[in-house]
Amino acid sequence: MGNIFKNQISVTIDLEDYRRKKNTCKRCYEETTSIILDWLREKKIRATFFVVGQLAEESPYLIKEISLNHDIAFHSFDHTPLTDENIHSFVTKTFESKKFIEDLVGKKIIGFRAPCFSLTPQTQWVTNILSELEFEYSSSTIPTKMPKFGFPGIPQTPFKWESGIVEFPMVLSNVLGREIPSIGGAYLRFLPVWLMLKTLKKKGFRWTYLHPQDIYLKNNFNVVKGLNFFQSVLYHYNRKKTLNSIETILKCHKVVNLECYLKNINKSSLPEFK
Ligand SMILES: [Zn+2]
């Protein structure tokens, strides 16, 4: 089957430091990011990196290097879920950190992803603020009921918030009658690839995401701060598999850059959610 019949997919990376508070291995995200960059170069993919502002301050040369071949978007200043944010301090931190990264890479930042996909009915205020801070799109929602941060009732394909910000909601699979997040992050390590692909919706734009820690192989098992023993086992599980899983998923799609896709869609044809 030719490429024109395949669904389009974008590759995104959430660049964060999951062991910031633990100090076991300083800045191991740098090493892992260079593995991801080599992999993207080999596959000739232009990806979008959602960067945590604190990391940009800590490793400016890394962000500059990434920006030579990829798009830089924003993943909050310090990875605080929106549900724990105070609106005023969110605005200040986001404005300053966005500006810092824009000056660093010499390009305007238009994309935002909420930490832990924490854009929920309770934090919908952020969609107006994103527009005021001159973002153009967000990829911050899980469009189903979740134990923590879901947003049931929003469209499951790209749509507009009332403020005009375009939203790319998480891609879902339908497994045994339940909708679950799919083709990204930890889900890549747990769900069999054939099951994810088979249970995706038939048509529509998709995106996948990974974190540096999804492929980091060097650290031995340890109980992660804030997680119990069982959660820590899950956290470390199956990391060798991640890039192979993404490759299989990409082969079944036409790979496009997220910001190019955004430029080419007719925004007035997108559904609006109020
Ligand atoms: Zn994150």
PDB file of C-alpha atoms in Angstrom, residues 87-271:
ATOM      1  CA  ILE A  87      -2.481  30.634  37.928  1.00  0.00           C
ATOM      2  CA  HIS A  88      -0.419  33.731  38.685  1.00  0.00           C
ATOM      3  CA  SER A  89       2.859  31.905  39.225  1.00  0.00           C
ATOM      4  CA  PHE A  90       2.164  29.674  36.200  1.00  0.00           C
ATOM      5  CA  VAL A  91       1.911  32.775  33.994  1.00  0.00           C
ATOM      6  CA  THR A  92       5.122  34.307  35.360  1.00  0.00           C
ATOM      7  CA  LYS A  93       7.174  31.100  35.157  1.00  0.00           C
ATOM      8  CA  THR A  94       5.887  30.251  31.678  1.00  0.00           C
ATOM      9  CA  PHE A  95       6.421  33.727  30.257  1.00  0.00           C
ATOM     10  CA  GLU A  96      10.001  33.961  31.538  1.00  0.00           C
ATOM     11  CA  SER A  97      11.050  30.443  30.684  1.00  0.00           C
ATOM     12  CA  LYS A  98       9.496  30.543  27.198  1.00  0.00           C
ATOM     13  CA  LYS A  99      11.367  33.767  26.518  1.00  0.00           C
ATOM     14  CA  PHE A 100      14.629  32.234  27.768  1.00  0.00           C
ATOM     15  CA  ILE A 101      14.314  29.302  25.363  1.00  0.00           C
ATOM     16  CA  GLU A 102      13.229  31.518  22.459  1.00  0.00           C
ATOM     17  CA  ASP A 103      16.317  33.694  22.929  1.00  0.00           C
ATOM     18  CA  LEU A 104      18.452  30.584  23.187  1.00  0.00           C
ATOM     19  CA  VAL A 105      17.267  28.947  19.959  1.00  0.00           C
ATOM     20  CA  GLY A 106      16.394  32.137  18.074  1.00  0.00           C
ATOM     21  CA  LYS A 107      12.912  30.946  17.204  1.00  0.00           C
ATOM     22  CA  LYS A 108       9.406  31.487  18.501  1.00  0.00           C
ATOM     23  CA  ILE A 109       7.935  28.662  20.597  1.00  0.00           C
ATOM     24  CA  ILE A 110       4.362  27.808  19.636  1.00  0.00           C
ATOM     25  CA  GLY A 111       3.728  24.412  21.243  1.00  0.00           C
ATOM     26  CA  PHE A 112       2.857  23.449  24.824  1.00  0.00           C
ATOM     27  CA  ARG A 113       2.422  20.119  26.593  1.00  0.00           C
ATOM     28  CA  ALA A 114       1.147  20.053  30.164  1.00  0.00           C
ATOM     29  CA  PRO A 115       3.170  17.961  32.637  1.00  0.00           C
ATOM     30  CA  CYS A 116       1.577  14.503  33.017  1.00  0.00           C
ATOM     31  CA  PHE A 117      -1.163  15.527  30.517  1.00  0.00           C
ATOM     32  CA  SER A 118      -2.758  17.468  33.364  1.00  0.00           C
ATOM     33  CA  LEU A 119      -5.080  19.618  31.256  1.00  0.00           C
ATOM     34  CA  THR A 120      -8.395  18.484  32.744  1.00  0.00           C
ATOM     35  CA  PRO A 121     -11.846  20.065  33.214  1.00  0.00           C
ATOM     36  CA  GLN A 122     -10.425  21.690  36.392  1.00  0.00           C
ATOM     37  CA  THR A 123      -7.448  23.270  34.611  1.00  0.00           C
ATOM     38  CA  GLN A 124      -9.111  24.367  31.382  1.00  0.00           C
ATOM     39  CA  TRP A 125      -8.181  27.967  32.361  1.00  0.00           C
ATOM     40  CA  VAL A 126      -4.784  27.271  30.866  1.00  0.00           C
ATOM     41  CA  THR A 127      -6.163  27.298  27.309  1.00  0.00           C
ATOM     42  CA  ASN A 128      -6.843  31.050  27.536  1.00  0.00           C
ATOM     43  CA  ILE A 129      -3.462  31.730  29.097  1.00  0.00           C
ATOM     44  CA  LEU A 130      -1.672  29.773  26.370  1.00  0.00           C
ATOM     45  CA  SER A 131      -3.276  32.019  23.791  1.00  0.00           C
ATOM     46  CA  GLU A 132      -2.258  35.158  25.717  1.00  0.00           C
ATOM     47  CA  LEU A 133       1.310  33.854  25.916  1.00  0.00           C
ATOM     48  CA  GLU A 134       1.289  33.399  22.112  1.00  0.00           C
ATOM     49  CA  PHE A 135       1.284  29.639  21.932  1.00  0.00           C
ATOM     50  CA  GLU A 136      -0.578  28.180  18.947  1.00  0.00           C
ATOM     51  CA  TYR A 137      -1.088  24.565  19.896  1.00  0.00           C
ATOM     52  CA  SER A 138      -1.212  22.249  22.867  1.00  0.00           C
ATOM     53  CA  SER A 139      -0.867  18.506  23.263  1.00  0.00           C
ATOM     54  CA  SER A 140      -1.889  18.174  26.857  1.00  0.00           C
ATOM     55  CA  THR A 141      -5.004  16.022  27.162  1.00  0.00           C
ATOM     56  CA  ILE A 142      -6.017  12.375  27.535  1.00  0.00           C
ATOM     57  CA  PRO A 143      -9.515  12.357  26.028  1.00  0.00           C
ATOM     58  CA  THR A 144     -11.059   9.745  28.303  1.00  0.00           C
ATOM     59  CA  LYS A 145     -11.692   9.026  31.962  1.00  0.00           C
ATOM     60  CA  MET A 146      -8.410   8.317  33.792  1.00  0.00           C
ATOM     61  CA  PRO A 147      -7.578   7.717  37.464  1.00  0.00           C
ATOM     62  CA  LYS A 148      -5.792  11.087  37.592  1.00  0.00           C
ATOM     63  CA  PHE A 149      -5.651  13.465  34.636  1.00  0.00           C
ATOM     64  CA  GLY A 150      -8.225  12.551  31.967  1.00  0.00           C
ATOM     65  CA  PHE A 151     -10.588  14.897  30.105  1.00  0.00           C
ATOM     66  CA  PRO A 152     -13.635  12.830  29.066  1.00  0.00           C
ATOM     67  CA  GLY A 153     -15.919  14.408  26.504  1.00  0.00           C
ATOM     68  CA  ILE A 154     -13.414  16.299  24.369  1.00  0.00           C
ATOM     69  CA  PRO A 155     -12.885  15.212  20.741  1.00  0.00           C
ATOM     70  CA  GLN A 156     -10.398  12.373  20.213  1.00  0.00           C
ATOM     71  CA  THR A 157      -8.909  13.976  17.101  1.00  0.00           C
ATOM     72  CA  PRO A 158      -7.328  17.475  16.742  1.00  0.00           C
ATOM     73  CA  PHE A 159      -9.718  20.281  17.725  1.00  0.00           C
ATOM     74  CA  LYS A 160      -9.737  23.943  18.815  1.00  0.00           C
ATOM     75  CA  TRP A 161     -10.277  25.402  22.265  1.00  0.00           C
ATOM     76  CA  GLU A 162     -12.435  28.505  22.430  1.00  0.00           C
ATOM     77  CA  SER A 163      -9.263  30.635  22.599  1.00  0.00           C
ATOM     78  CA  GLY A 164      -8.220  29.327  19.171  1.00  0.00           C
ATOM     79  CA  ILE A 165      -5.408  27.100  20.512  1.00  0.00           C
ATOM     80  CA  VAL A 166      -5.312  23.833  18.548  1.00  0.00           C
ATOM     81  CA  GLU A 167      -5.269  20.704  20.728  1.00  0.00           C
ATOM     82  CA  PHE A 168      -3.718  17.379  19.762  1.00  0.00           C
ATOM     83  CA  PRO A 169      -5.256  14.929  22.254  1.00  0.00           C
ATOM     84  CA  MET A 170      -3.512  11.688  23.243  1.00  0.00           C
ATOM     85  CA  VAL A 171      -4.055   8.773  20.864  1.00  0.00           C
ATOM     86  CA  LEU A 172      -6.217   6.017  22.379  1.00  0.00           C
ATOM     87  CA  SER A 173      -6.599   2.319  21.788  1.00  0.00           C
ATOM     88  CA  ASN A 174      -9.800   0.455  22.514  1.00  0.00           C
ATOM     89  CA  VAL A 175      -8.894  -2.724  24.379  1.00  0.00           C
ATOM     90  CA  LEU A 176     -11.697  -5.032  25.565  1.00  0.00           C
ATOM     91  CA  GLY A 177     -14.170  -2.162  25.504  1.00  0.00           C
ATOM     92  CA  ARG A 178     -11.933   0.193  27.475  1.00  0.00           C
ATOM     93  CA  GLU A 179     -10.237   3.256  26.023  1.00  0.00           C
ATOM     94  CA  ILE A 180      -6.615   3.498  27.074  1.00  0.00           C
ATOM     95  CA  PRO A 181      -3.690   5.757  26.098  1.00  0.00           C
ATOM     96  CA  SER A 182      -1.587   4.178  23.405  1.00  0.00           C
ATOM     97  CA  ILE A 183       1.556   4.373  21.205  1.00  0.00           C
ATOM     98  CA  GLY A 184       3.556   6.566  23.609  1.00  0.00           C
ATOM     99  CA  GLY A 185       5.491   6.770  26.870  1.00  0.00           C
ATOM    100  CA  ALA A 186       5.264   3.878  29.281  1.00  0.00           C
ATOM    101  CA  TYR A 187       2.397   2.367  27.246  1.00  0.00           C
ATOM    102  CA  LEU A 188       4.987   1.568  24.563  1.00  0.00           C
ATOM    103  CA  ARG A 189       6.757  -0.625  27.064  1.00  0.00           C
ATOM    104  CA  PHE A 190       3.717  -2.518  28.316  1.00  0.00           C
ATOM    105  CA  LEU A 191       1.285  -2.982  25.462  1.00  0.00           C
ATOM    106  CA  PRO A 192       2.175  -5.375  22.632  1.00  0.00           C
ATOM    107  CA  VAL A 193       2.698  -3.392  19.420  1.00  0.00           C
ATOM    108  CA  TRP A 194       0.272  -5.527  17.398  1.00  0.00           C
ATOM    109  CA  LEU A 195      -2.432  -4.880  19.985  1.00  0.00           C
ATOM    110  CA  MET A 196      -1.850  -1.107  19.974  1.00  0.00           C
ATOM    111  CA  LEU A 197      -1.974  -0.961  16.175  1.00  0.00           C
ATOM    112  CA  LYS A 198      -4.967  -3.262  15.855  1.00  0.00           C
ATOM    113  CA  THR A 199      -7.044  -1.369  18.382  1.00  0.00           C
ATOM    114  CA  LEU A 200      -6.353   2.205  17.201  1.00  0.00           C
ATOM    115  CA  LYS A 201      -9.159   4.112  15.540  1.00  0.00           C
ATOM    116  CA  LYS A 202      -9.277   3.427  11.798  1.00  0.00           C
ATOM    117  CA  LYS A 203      -8.584   6.946  10.578  1.00  0.00           C
ATOM    118  CA  GLY A 204      -6.995  10.167  11.765  1.00  0.00           C
ATOM    119  CA  PHE A 205      -3.796  11.957  12.619  1.00  0.00           C
ATOM    120  CA  ARG A 206      -1.663  10.409  15.363  1.00  0.00           C
ATOM    121  CA  TRP A 207       1.385  11.200  17.418  1.00  0.00           C
ATOM    122  CA  THR A 208       3.704   9.172  19.563  1.00  0.00           C
ATOM    123  CA  TYR A 209       5.851  10.371  22.444  1.00  0.00           C
ATOM    124  CA  LEU A 210       8.781   9.182  24.468  1.00  0.00           C
ATOM    125  CA  HIS A 211      10.844  10.372  27.406  1.00  0.00           C
ATOM    126  CA  PRO A 212      14.600   9.960  27.813  1.00  0.00           C
ATOM    127  CA  GLN A 213      13.876   7.565  30.665  1.00  0.00           C
ATOM    128  CA  ASP A 214      11.819   5.290  28.389  1.00  0.00           C
ATOM    129  CA  ILE A 215      15.048   4.155  26.749  1.00  0.00           C
ATOM    130  CA  TYR A 216      17.610   4.667  29.521  1.00  0.00           C
ATOM    131  CA  LEU A 217      19.255   1.302  30.085  1.00  0.00           C
ATOM    132  CA  LYS A 218      22.191   1.928  32.376  1.00  0.00           C
ATOM    133  CA  ASN A 219      20.609   2.417  35.747  1.00  0.00           C
ATOM    134  CA  ASN A 220      20.037  -0.669  37.846  1.00  0.00           C
ATOM    135  CA  PHE A 221      16.734  -1.160  39.521  1.00  0.00           C
ATOM    136  CA  ASN A 222      16.025   1.182  42.412  1.00  0.00           C
ATOM    137  CA  VAL A 223      12.881   2.247  44.195  1.00  0.00           C
ATOM    138  CA  VAL A 224      12.041   5.608  42.606  1.00  0.00           C
ATOM    139  CA  LYS A 225      11.290   8.508  44.901  1.00  0.00           C
ATOM    140  CA  GLY A 226       7.531   8.972  45.190  1.00  0.00           C
ATOM    141  CA  LEU A 227       6.751   5.458  43.892  1.00  0.00           C
ATOM    142  CA  ASN A 228       6.257   2.224  45.816  1.00  0.00           C
ATOM    143  CA  PHE A 229       8.140  -0.986  45.035  1.00  0.00           C
ATOM    144  CA  PHE A 230       5.606  -2.350  42.542  1.00  0.00           C
ATOM    145  CA  GLN A 231       5.295   0.986  40.731  1.00  0.00           C
ATOM    146  CA  SER A 232       9.088   1.165  40.548  1.00  0.00           C
ATOM    147  CA  VAL A 233       9.238  -2.275  38.900  1.00  0.00           C
ATOM    148  CA  LEU A 234       6.748  -1.092  36.283  1.00  0.00           C
ATOM    149  CA  TYR A 235       8.753   2.082  35.855  1.00  0.00           C
ATOM    150  CA  HIS A 236      11.887   0.148  34.874  1.00  0.00           C
ATOM    151  CA  TYR A 237      10.161  -2.551  32.852  1.00  0.00           C
ATOM    152  CA  ASN A 238      10.972  -3.289  29.213  1.00  0.00           C
ATOM    153  CA  ARG A 239      13.064  -0.244  28.308  1.00  0.00           C
ATOM    154  CA  LYS A 240      15.062  -2.104  25.658  1.00  0.00           C
ATOM    155  CA  LYS A 241      11.912  -2.521  23.657  1.00  0.00           C
ATOM    156  CA  THR A 242      10.866   1.121  23.268  1.00  0.00           C
ATOM    157  CA  LEU A 243      12.635   2.196  20.075  1.00  0.00           C
ATOM    158  CA  ASN A 244      11.820  -1.093  18.317  1.00  0.00           C
ATOM    159  CA  SER A 245       8.148  -0.593  19.176  1.00  0.00           C
ATOM    160  CA  ILE A 246       8.150   2.955  17.807  1.00  0.00           C
ATOM    161  CA  GLU A 247       9.878   1.796  14.617  1.00  0.00           C
ATOM    162  CA  THR A 248       7.201  -0.823  14.012  1.00  0.00           C
ATOM    163  CA  ILE A 249       4.468   1.762  14.590  1.00  0.00           C
ATOM    164  CA  LEU A 250       6.121   4.308  12.272  1.00  0.00           C
ATOM    165  CA  LYS A 251       6.426   1.745   9.472  1.00  0.00           C
ATOM    166  CA  CYS A 252       2.634   1.508   9.317  1.00  0.00           C
ATOM    167  CA  HIS A 253       2.271   5.289   8.940  1.00  0.00           C
ATOM    168  CA  LYS A 254       3.436   8.282   6.956  1.00  0.00           C
ATOM    169  CA  VAL A 255       5.730  10.234   9.297  1.00  0.00           C
ATOM    170  CA  VAL A 256       5.171  14.001   9.303  1.00  0.00           C
ATOM    171  CA  ASN A 257       6.496  16.778  11.509  1.00  0.00           C
ATOM    172  CA  LEU A 258       3.892  18.022  14.014  1.00  0.00           C
ATOM    173  CA  GLU A 259       4.388  21.740  13.311  1.00  0.00           C
ATOM    174  CA  CYS A 260       4.318  21.159   9.524  1.00  0.00           C
ATOM    175  CA  TYR A 261       1.090  19.225   9.975  1.00  0.00           C
ATOM    176  CA  LEU A 262      -0.325  22.143  11.993  1.00  0.00           C
ATOM    177  CA  LYS A 263       0.606  24.643   9.273  1.00  0.00           C
ATOM    178  CA  ASN A 264      -1.094  22.572   6.603  1.00  0.00           C
ATOM    179  CA  ILE A 265      -4.435  21.929   8.274  1.00  0.00           C
ATOM    180  CA  ASN A 266      -7.392  24.177   7.697  1.00  0.00           C
ATOM    181  CA  LYS A 267      -7.983  25.435  11.232  1.00  0.00           C
ATOM    182  CA  SER A 268     -11.482  26.670  10.488  1.00  0.00           C
ATOM    183  CA  SER A 269     -12.530  23.099   9.688  1.00  0.00           C
ATOM    184  CA  LEU A 270     -11.525  21.792  13.129  1.00  0.00           C
ATOM    185  CA  PRO A 271     -14.277  21.198  15.681  1.00  0.00           C
TER     186      PRO A 271
END
